[in-house]
Each structure stands twice: as C-alpha cells, then as structure tokens.
Coordinates of C-alpha atoms in Angstrom, one line a residue:
P20 CA -66.9 -47.3 24.0
A21 CA -66.6 -48.0 20.2
Y22 CA -66.0 -44.8 18.1
H23 CA -69.5 -44.6 16.7
L24 CA -70.7 -43.9 20.2
T25 CA -68.3 -41.0 20.9
R26 CA -69.0 -37.5 19.9
E27 CA -66.2 -37.7 17.4
G28 CA -67.9 -40.8 15.7
R29 CA -71.3 -39.0 15.6
L30 CA -69.5 -35.9 13.9
A31 CA -67.3 -37.8 11.7
P32 CA -69.0 -41.2 10.9
L33 CA -66.7 -44.0 10.0
R34 CA -67.1 -45.6 6.4
R35 CA -64.7 -48.7 5.5
V36 CA -63.3 -48.7 2.1
E37 CA -61.5 -51.6 0.4
L38 CA -57.8 -50.7 -0.3
R39 CA -57.0 -52.1 -3.7
P40 CA -53.4 -52.9 -5.0
G41 CA -51.8 -49.5 -6.1
G42 CA -54.0 -47.6 -3.7
S43 CA -57.5 -46.4 -3.5
T44 CA -59.1 -43.4 -5.1
L45 CA -62.2 -41.7 -4.3
A46 CA -63.8 -38.4 -5.5
G47 CA -62.7 -35.8 -3.1
L48 CA -59.3 -37.4 -2.0
A49 CA -56.3 -35.1 -2.1
A50 CA -54.3 -38.1 -3.1
P51 CA -54.6 -41.9 -3.3
V52 CA -54.8 -43.8 -0.1
I53 CA -51.8 -46.4 -0.2
A54 CA -51.5 -47.5 3.2
A55 CA -54.0 -49.3 5.8
P56 CA -55.2 -48.0 7.9
T57 CA -55.8 -44.6 6.7
F58 CA -58.5 -42.3 8.2
V59 CA -59.6 -39.6 5.9
L60 CA -61.9 -36.7 7.0
F61 CA -64.1 -35.3 4.5
E62 CA -66.2 -32.2 4.6
N63 CA -68.8 -31.2 1.9
G64 CA -67.3 -34.1 -0.4
R65 CA -63.7 -32.9 -0.1
E66 CA -60.8 -34.3 2.1
T67 CA -59.8 -32.0 4.9
G68 CA -57.6 -34.2 6.9
R69 CA -55.9 -37.5 7.0
I70 CA -54.1 -39.8 9.6
T71 CA -52.1 -42.4 8.0
G72 CA -51.2 -45.6 10.2
Y73 CA -52.0 -46.2 13.7
Q74 CA -49.6 -45.3 16.5
G75 CA -51.9 -45.9 19.5
D76 CA -54.7 -44.2 21.2
D77 CA -53.1 -41.0 22.3
A78 CA -51.6 -40.2 18.8
F79 CA -55.0 -41.0 17.1
W80 CA -57.4 -38.9 19.2
G81 CA -54.9 -36.2 19.5
L82 CA -54.5 -36.0 15.6
L83 CA -58.4 -36.4 15.1
G84 CA -59.3 -33.7 17.7
K85 CA -56.8 -31.5 15.7
M86 CA -58.7 -32.1 12.4
L87 CA -62.1 -31.8 13.9
A88 CA -61.2 -28.5 15.6
H89 CA -61.0 -27.1 12.0
M90 CA -64.5 -27.9 11.1
P91 CA -67.2 -25.4 11.3
S92 CA -68.6 -26.9 14.3
P93 CA -65.7 -27.9 16.4
I94 CA -65.8 -30.4 19.1
H95 CA -63.5 -31.4 21.9
R96 CA -62.1 -34.9 22.6
S97 CA -64.7 -36.9 24.5
G98 CA -61.9 -38.3 26.7
T99 CA -63.0 -41.7 26.2
A100 CA -60.8 -44.1 24.0
A101 CA -62.2 -46.3 21.2
K102 CA -61.2 -49.7 20.2
L103 CA -60.5 -49.5 16.3
D104 CA -61.0 -52.7 14.3

C-alpha cells in the first residue's frame, strides 16, 4: 500500500517541499534540509525527528517507527511496506 494508507501515514502525513540550492528552511526545522530525500517529523510546528536519505524499506520503517514511538500517542509499525516516490 501507499504510505498514506498506513497507520504511520495517517499519523504523520507526507508533505513534499521543494529543495532549493543551498538547502531548504522552514519554520520549525532544527537545521536546513540539504539532501533529498529527507523525511522530517513535526509535532506542534517543531521538528522532532529526521531521516536523511533512503537506505531501503527496513531502515526507513525502523527509523520512522522509533520517531513515532516518542510521540504522545505512539503507534506501532503497520507491518506493511510502502512504495515511496
């Protein structure tokens, strides 16, 4: 299934942001985004976690699961992989 159909995707919806030369900055980022892909988790308008690069499904879901576990309403990995564009 696609990311948005997973429990993780519903809890942390994906928003795409254009990466500009020199890095992208958004309010609430702990540091500029300088590589693609970069997945940034926000809570209450503040960065709470970041995955830079994509080393495969297992690494992505494992790291995302750890980040989401620290949120006030933790969830567990759905067990389904997602195809990421």
